[in-house]
Amino acid sequence: MWQSSPPGSIYDYIRVASFSIGPDGLIEQWSRRAAGLFGVAAHEAVGRDPVEAFIPAELRRDGRRRIGEVLDGKEWTGLVPFRMPGEDAVHGLAEIYVMPSETTSGERAAVCIVVDVRALRLIETDLAASQAIFGQSPFGFVLFGTDLTVVRANERFATVFGGRADDHQGRTVGDYLTGLEADRLTATLEHVLATGDSVTDLQLVGTAPGDTERRHWSMNLYRVHSGSGRPIGIAGLATDVTRRHIAAREAASARRNLALLNEASARIGNSLDLETTARELLDVAVPGFCDLAAVDLYQALLTGEETAPGSGGSLRREAVGGSAGLRRVAFASAVSDALPDTVPDGTAPGTAESRSGTGPPALGAVHHYPFGSPCAIALRTGHVEDVPGDDRGFVQSTLAVPMVAHDTVVGLVQFSRTKGSEPFGERDRALATELAARAAVCIDNARLYRREHERALILQRSLLPPGDPEAAGLDIACRYLPGNTATEVGGDWFDVIELPGHRTALVVGDVMGRGLRAAVAMGELRTAVRTLALLDLEPAEVLSALDEVARGLGTPGGSTSSDAGGGAQWPSRAAHKSREADLSEVYLATCVYAVYDPVTRRCTFANAGHLPPVVVEPGEAALLLDVPPGMPLGVGGEPFEEVEVELKEGALLALYTDGLVESRDHPLDEGLEALREALAEPARPLEDVCDHVLSSLDTRHGEDDIALLMARIQGLPADAVGDWRLPREPRSVGRARELARGQLLAWNLDDLVDTTELLVSELVTNALRYGEGEIRLRLLRDRTLVCEVWDAGLVQPRRRRARDTDEGGRGLQLVGLLSAAWGSRRTPRGKTVWFELPLPAGGPAVERTVEELLSMF
């Protein structure tokens, strides 16, 4: 039986052998297992004394005694040291069971069964180690047989899947896993059993008995062999990695969230447009964070009706009430064929306030959320609200996140995930809040920018001449193109100012910089130009005074070191500022100021760092006037020069800002040359010339403001001017009345004769009394009648109220009462006092009331 035992029996492990001893005490039979155990073949062992052959010399005496006892019929069992024959004898320890026997002749013999003690101790050690690993392991240990049923499981495995360890014997994979996971594990077990290839970290997902939470396990599988190498099963070591999986998922979620926040920082807020910013938010969130999303902004925010944040304005009050109208401005979906109305409407399904039958608002629609809906609550409280999904739809859950900037709610964003996606967690709520807050800040910045931009644009346009300006002796056309909404408002301006004597001041300027401050500075400079122009100063003097004004705009309090007219010095902090002050605090501007006299057709130019005017005379090419450019306004310290040019009848004059001829795509010289070519046909109607210039030049409109002022020279005809010189004598008063009467009658202005005679008499009388030198009388007829009296005196007339006892002193009061306007100005050789009367409109002259006449006395 021992020699023919099948593979895998116990004898393969414990090394059992047998031999027999004859009556003579010598080895009579020697089994094959004995040969294997002692390393001695049968022909070498048979006939030898076992004591002499295998027992050490010091134990032989006792060995012979034992052999004798056995041959006398006594059984014996014990441990016997032995050694292998040979020089390099191997010593061992055998447990021997000696059984007395008889031969066929009746003689006494013995049969010996030998077990190698070393093998037994190894088995004992292996069993102890196996029990320690299998029974005491903190991991689930399971042994599958070749039929893939559980042969053995340890206690740790039983604590996870219930019951005792022995209860799991005979169970199959289907008792622990279901569906695809069970099929996958079965296929893996079959593969390991067939090939012997081990499998490590096999990820399995399931639920433990009596538990609804999904668990994750990592399983290592390897094939188990018998002592003879025969496969006897598959060992599995299972580890619960649910926490590790959750930690890895949270780490991946944290990395995803950080990536989303980083992407949001780069992509949200690149535009100052409210709706574009909302779309940028959804571009980041879908599909990286959710499957569907929509943004609603307050309608008042989009129409610009709200007040500043935190000021208690209408937007804030409506937001607190939760009843303000909102407009859906953006929608995004990662689901194919999803429409905007697939996003939840922000009301809890099945509630009385749910908009059943109406559906969510369409893109661009203005709507209201019911007061008790999650979205309305989110808008009122400023906190994230959960909107449960509808069982009939494919949306699993929705987060209603208010968009809060500077403690003001500007709108609402809804993030939705469809069924099959992972539901929103606390980390997702925090990320949704952060994304909405970043977008809200950008939207609020866009709102503030738009408000400032609109106010600056309103201010800028309000300071430009209304309609088409008119001037004596000039045909005027103008164009002003502000930068688009992507650029800030600039400081370009132009103006047409009527001066005494039917003269006209033409002004074009550009404040360096953009925004509301530049527009305000432009308004202040334009007002200063008008004020200085009415003083009838020379163009260079106007720019010098304007330079002082510009310097004052950049100093604390707006004060300057001297008054605009170059008067007395006043101590101020600006007087102690260094000329090397930071130019960011100084308003710099360029300006061209020109004064045109229609009687002489002469135009006097002064330039403060601006581009040169362009003049096109009939039959000639366009010419850039050589006007010394000077320094920009606000730099100070440099005088301005004047250039006087006589312009031909029909000549074209163009003043413009740099936005017309300068861009980043071509140099300034090319732009100026293109402008000259565009003005090659000045005979066309002036409005057509303006349109042609703007359409033919590569202005890159939107990068900068463009101001264009064009004037065609049309001097006053000779018959519209009456000019006389009078000697300095009393009879010149009567002569002046006669000349005025005759000229008015020639012009068919009979209704103005009496008034004009009276006022001319007063001015000539004053020139005789207070003036010097020769007297000059000039009448100009255009849109109004202007009368000028010139003399060489430097004393300016001053209007005063005469006392009751005074016989005179009422002349200028009379001039002021009866004329539409009057004044005086300096001339290179004295002064000019003038008054203006409107031309008759065909109706009767306006009669003065008694009160008006008596007010002079």
mmCIF file with all atom_site columns, N, CA and C in Angstrom, residues 481-531:
data_model
loop_
_atom_site.group_PDB
_atom_site.id
_atom_site.type_symbol
_atom_site.label_atom_id
_atom_site.label_alt_id
_atom_site.label_comp_id
_atom_site.label_asym_id
_atom_site.label_entity_id
_atom_site.label_seq_id
_atom_site.pdbx_PDB_ins_code
_atom_site.Cartn_x
_atom_site.Cartn_y
_atom_site.Cartn_z
_atom_site.occupancy
_atom_site.B_iso_or_equiv
_atom_site.pdbx_formal_charge
_atom_site.auth_seq_id
_atom_site.auth_comp_id
_atom_site.auth_asym_id
_atom_site.auth_atom_id
_atom_site.pdbx_PDB_model_num
ATOM 1   N N  . LEU A 1 481 ? -17.089 109.571 -33.711 1.00 0.00 ? 481 LEU A N  1
ATOM 2   C CA . LEU A 1 481 ? -17.304 108.136 -33.559 1.00 0.00 ? 481 LEU A CA 1
ATOM 3   C C  . LEU A 1 481 ? -16.640 107.680 -32.271 1.00 0.00 ? 481 LEU A C  1
ATOM 4   N N  . PRO A 1 482 ? -17.414 107.363 -31.232 1.00 0.00 ? 482 PRO A N  1
ATOM 5   C CA . PRO A 1 482 ? -16.799 106.880 -29.983 1.00 0.00 ? 482 PRO A CA 1
ATOM 6   C C  . PRO A 1 482 ? -16.283 105.460 -30.157 1.00 0.00 ? 482 PRO A C  1
ATOM 7   N N  . GLY A 1 483 ? -15.342 105.077 -29.303 1.00 0.00 ? 483 GLY A N  1
ATOM 8   C CA . GLY A 1 483 ? -14.869 103.696 -29.306 1.00 0.00 ? 483 GLY A CA 1
ATOM 9   C C  . GLY A 1 483 ? -16.002 102.755 -28.949 1.00 0.00 ? 483 GLY A C  1
ATOM 10  N N  . ASN A 1 484 ? -15.867 101.482 -29.359 1.00 0.00 ? 484 ASN A N  1
ATOM 11  C CA . ASN A 1 484 ? -16.933 100.528 -29.066 1.00 0.00 ? 484 ASN A CA 1
ATOM 12  C C  . ASN A 1 484 ? -16.915 100.135 -27.600 1.00 0.00 ? 484 ASN A C  1
ATOM 13  N N  . THR A 1 485 ? -17.828 99.228  -27.195 1.00 0.00 ? 485 THR A N  1
ATOM 14  C CA . THR A 1 485 ? -17.970 98.867  -25.783 1.00 0.00 ? 485 THR A CA 1
ATOM 15  C C  . THR A 1 485 ? -16.774 98.112  -25.259 1.00 0.00 ? 485 THR A C  1
ATOM 16  N N  . ALA A 1 486 ? -15.931 97.595  -26.141 1.00 0.00 ? 486 ALA A N  1
ATOM 17  C CA . ALA A 1 486 ? -14.746 96.879  -25.659 1.00 0.00 ? 486 ALA A CA 1
ATOM 18  C C  . ALA A 1 486 ? -13.650 97.838  -25.238 1.00 0.00 ? 486 ALA A C  1
ATOM 19  N N  . THR A 1 487 ? -13.731 99.114  -25.639 1.00 0.00 ? 487 THR A N  1
ATOM 20  C CA . THR A 1 487 ? -12.731 100.098 -25.242 1.00 0.00 ? 487 THR A CA 1
ATOM 21  C C  . THR A 1 487 ? -13.393 101.141 -24.374 1.00 0.00 ? 487 THR A C  1
ATOM 22  N N  . GLU A 1 488 ? -12.594 101.768 -23.543 1.00 0.00 ? 488 GLU A N  1
ATOM 23  C CA . GLU A 1 488 ? -13.134 102.792 -22.660 1.00 0.00 ? 488 GLU A CA 1
ATOM 24  C C  . GLU A 1 488 ? -13.364 104.094 -23.434 1.00 0.00 ? 488 GLU A C  1
ATOM 25  N N  . VAL A 1 489 ? -14.195 104.950 -22.855 1.00 0.00 ? 489 VAL A N  1
ATOM 26  C CA . VAL A 1 489 ? -14.469 106.251 -23.456 1.00 0.00 ? 489 VAL A CA 1
ATOM 27  C C  . VAL A 1 489 ? -13.196 107.075 -23.464 1.00 0.00 ? 489 VAL A C  1
ATOM 28  N N  . GLY A 1 490 ? -12.968 107.759 -24.579 1.00 0.00 ? 490 GLY A N  1
ATOM 29  C CA . GLY A 1 490 ? -11.786 108.592 -24.687 1.00 0.00 ? 490 GLY A CA 1
ATOM 30  C C  . GLY A 1 490 ? -12.087 110.046 -24.398 1.00 0.00 ? 490 GLY A C  1
ATOM 31  N N  . GLY A 1 491 ? -11.081 110.889 -24.611 1.00 0.00 ? 491 GLY A N  1
ATOM 32  C CA . GLY A 1 491 ? -11.223 112.306 -24.308 1.00 0.00 ? 491 GLY A CA 1
ATOM 33  C C  . GLY A 1 491 ? -11.222 113.184 -25.536 1.00 0.00 ? 491 GLY A C  1
ATOM 34  N N  . ASP A 1 492 ? -11.620 112.651 -26.699 1.00 0.00 ? 492 ASP A N  1
ATOM 35  C CA . ASP A 1 492 ? -11.664 113.463 -27.917 1.00 0.00 ? 492 ASP A CA 1
ATOM 36  C C  . ASP A 1 492 ? -12.836 114.447 -27.858 1.00 0.00 ? 492 ASP A C  1
ATOM 37  N N  . TRP A 1 493 ? -12.594 115.650 -28.374 1.00 0.00 ? 493 TRP A N  1
ATOM 38  C CA . TRP A 1 493 ? -13.700 116.614 -28.470 1.00 0.00 ? 493 TRP A CA 1
ATOM 39  C C  . TRP A 1 493 ? -13.423 117.601 -29.598 1.00 0.00 ? 493 TRP A C  1
ATOM 40  N N  . PHE A 1 494 ? -14.472 118.234 -30.054 1.00 0.00 ? 494 PHE A N  1
ATOM 41  C CA . PHE A 1 494 ? -14.355 119.324 -31.021 1.00 0.00 ? 494 PHE A CA 1
ATOM 42  C C  . PHE A 1 494 ? -15.421 120.349 -30.663 1.00 0.00 ? 494 PHE A C  1
ATOM 43  N N  . ASP A 1 495 ? -15.232 121.553 -31.156 1.00 0.00 ? 495 ASP A N  1
ATOM 44  C CA . ASP A 1 495 ? -16.180 122.611 -30.829 1.00 0.00 ? 495 ASP A CA 1
ATOM 45  C C  . ASP A 1 495 ? -16.122 123.684 -31.903 1.00 0.00 ? 495 ASP A C  1
ATOM 46  N N  . VAL A 1 496 ? -17.242 124.333 -32.070 1.00 0.00 ? 496 VAL A N  1
ATOM 47  C CA . VAL A 1 496 ? -17.363 125.480 -32.976 1.00 0.00 ? 496 VAL A CA 1
ATOM 48  C C  . VAL A 1 496 ? -17.934 126.622 -32.149 1.00 0.00 ? 496 VAL A C  1
ATOM 49  N N  . ILE A 1 497 ? -17.156 127.709 -31.978 1.00 0.00 ? 497 ILE A N  1
ATOM 50  C CA . ILE A 1 497 ? -17.516 128.795 -31.057 1.00 0.00 ? 497 ILE A CA 1
ATOM 51  C C  . ILE A 1 497 ? -17.678 130.080 -31.871 1.00 0.00 ? 497 ILE A C  1
ATOM 52  N N  . GLU A 1 498 ? -18.844 130.712 -31.739 1.00 0.00 ? 498 GLU A N  1
ATOM 53  C CA . GLU A 1 498 ? -19.073 131.986 -32.415 1.00 0.00 ? 498 GLU A CA 1
ATOM 54  C C  . GLU A 1 498 ? -18.387 133.099 -31.622 1.00 0.00 ? 498 GLU A C  1
ATOM 55  N N  . LEU A 1 499 ? -17.605 133.906 -32.312 1.00 0.00 ? 499 LEU A N  1
ATOM 56  C CA . LEU A 1 499 ? -16.899 135.032 -31.703 1.00 0.00 ? 499 LEU A CA 1
ATOM 57  C C  . LEU A 1 499 ? -17.495 136.334 -32.227 1.00 0.00 ? 499 LEU A C  1
ATOM 58  N N  . PRO A 1 500 ? -17.253 137.396 -31.518 1.00 0.00 ? 500 PRO A N  1
ATOM 59  C CA . PRO A 1 500 ? -17.741 138.701 -32.010 1.00 0.00 ? 500 PRO A CA 1
ATOM 60  C C  . PRO A 1 500 ? -17.220 138.998 -33.412 1.00 0.00 ? 500 PRO A C  1
ATOM 61  N N  . GLY A 1 501 ? -17.988 139.773 -34.147 1.00 0.00 ? 501 GLY A N  1
ATOM 62  C CA . GLY A 1 501 ? -17.589 140.138 -35.504 1.00 0.00 ? 501 GLY A CA 1
ATOM 63  C C  . GLY A 1 501 ? -17.781 139.004 -36.481 1.00 0.00 ? 501 GLY A C  1
ATOM 64  N N  . HIS A 1 502 ? -18.725 138.126 -36.204 1.00 0.00 ? 502 HIS A N  1
ATOM 65  C CA . HIS A 1 502 ? -18.997 136.966 -37.065 1.00 0.00 ? 502 HIS A CA 1
ATOM 66  C C  . HIS A 1 502 ? -17.774 136.091 -37.286 1.00 0.00 ? 502 HIS A C  1
ATOM 67  N N  . ARG A 1 503 ? -16.806 136.205 -36.400 1.00 0.00 ? 503 ARG A N  1
ATOM 68  C CA . ARG A 1 503 ? -15.658 135.305 -36.461 1.00 0.00 ? 503 ARG A CA 1
ATOM 69  C C  . ARG A 1 503 ? -16.032 133.977 -35.789 1.00 0.00 ? 503 ARG A C  1
ATOM 70  N N  . THR A 1 504 ? -15.252 132.948 -36.080 1.00 0.00 ? 504 THR A N  1
ATOM 71  C CA . THR A 1 504 ? -15.549 131.612 -35.554 1.00 0.00 ? 504 THR A CA 1
ATOM 72  C C  . THR A 1 504 ? -14.254 130.965 -35.066 1.00 0.00 ? 504 THR A C  1
ATOM 73  N N  . ALA A 1 505 ? -14.347 130.349 -33.877 1.00 0.00 ? 505 ALA A N  1
ATOM 74  C CA . ALA A 1 505 ? -13.228 129.556 -33.349 1.00 0.00 ? 505 ALA A CA 1
ATOM 75  C C  . ALA A 1 505 ? -13.522 128.084 -33.601 1.00 0.00 ? 505 ALA A C  1
ATOM 76  N N  . LEU A 1 506 ? -12.565 127.420 -34.215 1.00 0.00 ? 506 LEU A N  1
ATOM 77  C CA . LEU A 1 506 ? -12.658 125.979 -34.472 1.00 0.00 ? 506 LEU A CA 1
ATOM 78  C C  . LEU A 1 506 ? -11.661 125.270 -33.554 1.00 0.00 ? 506 LEU A C  1
ATOM 79  N N  . VAL A 1 507 ? -12.141 124.292 -32.805 1.00 0.00 ? 507 VAL A N  1
ATOM 80  C CA . VAL A 1 507 ? -11.309 123.624 -31.801 1.00 0.00 ? 507 VAL A CA 1
ATOM 81  C C  . VAL A 1 507 ? -11.429 122.115 -31.969 1.00 0.00 ? 507 VAL A C  1
ATOM 82  N N  . VAL A 1 508 ? -10.304 121.430 -31.940 1.00 0.00 ? 508 VAL A N  1
ATOM 83  C CA . VAL A 1 508 ? -10.260 119.965 -31.864 1.00 0.00 ? 508 VAL A CA 1
ATOM 84  C C  . VAL A 1 508 ? -9.201  119.595 -30.841 1.00 0.00 ? 508 VAL A C  1
ATOM 85  N N  . GLY A 1 509 ? -9.556  118.693 -29.909 1.00 0.00 ? 509 GLY A N  1
ATOM 86  C CA . GLY A 1 509 ? -8.602  118.304 -28.876 1.00 0.00 ? 509 GLY A CA 1
ATOM 87  C C  . GLY A 1 509 ? -8.769  116.852 -28.491 1.00 0.00 ? 509 GLY A C  1
ATOM 88  N N  . ASP A 1 510 ? -7.782  116.371 -27.752 1.00 0.00 ? 510 ASP A N  1
ATOM 89  C CA . ASP A 1 510 ? -7.769  114.968 -27.325 1.00 0.00 ? 510 ASP A CA 1
ATOM 90  C C  . ASP A 1 510 ? -7.056  114.874 -25.986 1.00 0.00 ? 510 ASP A C  1
ATOM 91  N N  . VAL A 1 511 ? -7.803  114.469 -24.956 1.00 0.00 ? 511 VAL A N  1
ATOM 92  C CA . VAL A 1 511 ? -7.202  114.238 -23.643 1.00 0.00 ? 511 VAL A CA 1
ATOM 93  C C  . VAL A 1 511 ? -6.591  112.848 -23.642 1.00 0.00 ? 511 VAL A C  1
ATOM 94  N N  . MET A 1 512 ? -5.341  112.762 -23.235 1.00 0.00 ? 512 MET A N  1
ATOM 95  C CA . MET A 1 512 ? -4.677  111.464 -23.187 1.00 0.00 ? 512 MET A CA 1
ATOM 96  C C  . MET A 1 512 ? -5.254  110.640 -22.043 1.00 0.00 ? 512 MET A C  1
ATOM 97  N N  . GLY A 1 513 ? -5.498  109.347 -22.324 1.00 0.00 ? 513 GLY A N  1
ATOM 98  C CA . GLY A 1 513 ? -6.104  108.470 -21.330 1.00 0.00 ? 513 GLY A CA 1
ATOM 99  C C  . GLY A 1 513 ? -7.526  108.142 -21.706 1.00 0.00 ? 513 GLY A C  1
ATOM 100 N N  . ARG A 1 514 ? -8.142  107.288 -20.877 1.00 0.00 ? 514 ARG A N  1
ATOM 101 C CA . ARG A 1 514 ? -9.499  106.833 -21.162 1.00 0.00 ? 514 ARG A CA 1
ATOM 102 C C  . ARG A 1 514 ? -10.306 106.795 -19.884 1.00 0.00 ? 514 ARG A C  1
ATOM 103 N N  . GLY A 1 515 ? -11.587 106.586 -20.048 1.00 0.00 ? 515 GLY A N  1
ATOM 104 C CA . GLY A 1 515 ? -12.458 106.421 -18.903 1.00 0.00 ? 515 GLY A CA 1
ATOM 105 C C  . GLY A 1 515 ? -13.135 107.713 -18.491 1.00 0.00 ? 515 GLY A C  1
ATOM 106 N N  . LEU A 1 516 ? -13.831 107.601 -17.352 1.00 0.00 ? 516 LEU A N  1
ATOM 107 C CA . LEU A 1 516 ? -14.623 108.724 -16.868 1.00 0.00 ? 516 LEU A CA 1
ATOM 108 C C  . LEU A 1 516 ? -13.753 109.926 -16.541 1.00 0.00 ? 516 LEU A C  1
ATOM 109 N N  . ARG A 1 517 ? -12.563 109.697 -15.979 1.00 0.00 ? 517 ARG A N  1
ATOM 110 C CA . ARG A 1 517 ? -11.696 110.816 -15.620 1.00 0.00 ? 517 ARG A CA 1
ATOM 111 C C  . ARG A 1 517 ? -11.263 111.591 -16.860 1.00 0.00 ? 517 ARG A C  1
ATOM 112 N N  . ALA A 1 518 ? -10.955 110.847 -17.940 1.00 0.00 ? 518 ALA A N  1
ATOM 113 C CA . ALA A 1 518 ? -10.571 111.535 -19.173 1.00 0.00 ? 518 ALA A CA 1
ATOM 114 C C  . ALA A 1 518 ? -11.747 112.320 -19.734 1.00 0.00 ? 518 ALA A C  1
ATOM 115 N N  . ALA A 1 519 ? -12.960 111.750 -19.664 1.00 0.00 ? 519 ALA A N  1
ATOM 116 C CA . ALA A 1 519 ? -14.131 112.471 -20.161 1.00 0.00 ? 519 ALA A CA 1
ATOM 117 C C  . ALA A 1 519 ? -14.396 113.725 -19.333 1.00 0.00 ? 519 ALA A C  1
ATOM 118 N N  . VAL A 1 520 ? -14.228 113.624 -18.000 1.00 0.00 ? 520 VAL A N  1
ATOM 119 C CA . VAL A 1 520 ? -14.417 114.803 -17.148 1.00 0.00 ? 520 VAL A CA 1
ATOM 120 C C  . VAL A 1 520 ? -13.379 115.867 -17.468 1.00 0.00 ? 520 VAL A C  1
ATOM 121 N N  . ALA A 1 521 ? -12.118 115.429 -17.624 1.00 0.00 ? 521 ALA A N  1
ATOM 122 C CA . ALA A 1 521 ? -11.072 116.391 -17.971 1.00 0.00 ? 521 ALA A CA 1
ATOM 123 C C  . ALA A 1 521 ? -11.371 117.058 -19.310 1.00 0.00 ? 521 ALA A C  1
ATOM 124 N N  . MET A 1 522 ? -11.867 116.267 -20.268 1.00 0.00 ? 522 MET A N  1
ATOM 125 C CA . MET A 1 522 ? -12.242 116.850 -21.557 1.00 0.00 ? 522 MET A CA 1
ATOM 126 C C  . MET A 1 522 ? -13.327 117.900 -21.383 1.00 0.00 ? 522 MET A C  1
ATOM 127 N N  . GLY A 1 523 ? -14.329 117.603 -20.542 1.00 0.00 ? 523 GLY A N  1
ATOM 128 C CA . GLY A 1 523 ? -15.396 118.577 -20.318 1.00 0.00 ? 523 GLY A CA 1
ATOM 129 C C  . GLY A 1 523 ? -14.878 119.852 -19.689 1.00 0.00 ? 523 GLY A C  1
ATOM 130 N N  . GLU A 1 524 ? -13.954 119.724 -18.742 1.00 0.00 ? 524 GLU A N  1
ATOM 131 C CA . GLU A 1 524 ? -13.419 120.922 -18.109 1.00 0.00 ? 524 GLU A CA 1
ATOM 132 C C  . GLU A 1 524 ? -12.593 121.738 -19.094 1.00 0.00 ? 524 GLU A C  1
ATOM 133 N N  . LEU A 1 525 ? -11.804 121.057 -19.917 1.00 0.00 ? 525 LEU A N  1
ATOM 134 C CA . LEU A 1 525 ? -10.998 121.791 -20.894 1.00 0.00 ? 525 LEU A CA 1
ATOM 135 C C  . LEU A 1 525 ? -11.890 122.449 -21.948 1.00 0.00 ? 525 LEU A C  1
ATOM 136 N N  . ARG A 1 526 ? -12.944 121.763 -22.378 1.00 0.00 ? 526 ARG A N  1
ATOM 137 C CA . ARG A 1 526 ? -13.831 122.360 -23.363 1.00 0.00 ? 526 ARG A CA 1
ATOM 138 C C  . ARG A 1 526 ? -14.514 123.590 -22.793 1.00 0.00 ? 526 ARG A C  1
ATOM 139 N N  . THR A 1 527 ? -14.942 123.497 -21.527 1.00 0.00 ? 527 THR A N  1
ATOM 140 C CA . THR A 1 527 ? -15.565 124.667 -20.897 1.00 0.00 ? 527 THR A CA 1
ATOM 141 C C  . THR A 1 527 ? -14.576 125.812 -20.781 1.00 0.00 ? 527 THR A C  1
ATOM 142 N N  . ALA A 1 528 ? -13.330 125.472 -20.431 1.00 0.00 ? 528 ALA A N  1
ATOM 143 C CA . ALA A 1 528 ? -12.307 126.514 -20.325 1.00 0.00 ? 528 ALA A CA 1
ATOM 144 C C  . ALA A 1 528 ? -12.039 127.159 -21.675 1.00 0.00 ? 528 ALA A C  1
ATOM 145 N N  . VAL A 1 529 ? -12.023 126.353 -22.740 1.00 0.00 ? 529 VAL A N  1
ATOM 146 C CA . VAL A 1 529 ? -11.799 126.903 -24.077 1.00 0.00 ? 529 VAL A CA 1
ATOM 147 C C  . VAL A 1 529 ? -12.917 127.879 -24.433 1.00 0.00 ? 529 VAL A C  1
ATOM 148 N N  . ARG A 1 530 ? -14.150 127.512 -24.178 1.00 0.00 ? 530 ARG A N  1
ATOM 149 C CA . ARG A 1 530 ? -15.261 128.413 -24.482 1.00 0.00 ? 530 ARG A CA 1
ATOM 150 C C  . ARG A 1 530 ? -15.159 129.710 -23.678 1.00 0.00 ? 530 ARG A C  1
ATOM 151 N N  . THR A 1 531 ? -14.792 129.576 -22.407 1.00 0.00 ? 531 THR A N  1
ATOM 152 C CA . THR A 1 531 ? -14.666 130.778 -21.574 1.00 0.00 ? 531 THR A CA 1
ATOM 153 C C  . THR A 1 531 ? -13.565 131.683 -22.088 1.00 0.00 ? 531 THR A C  1
#
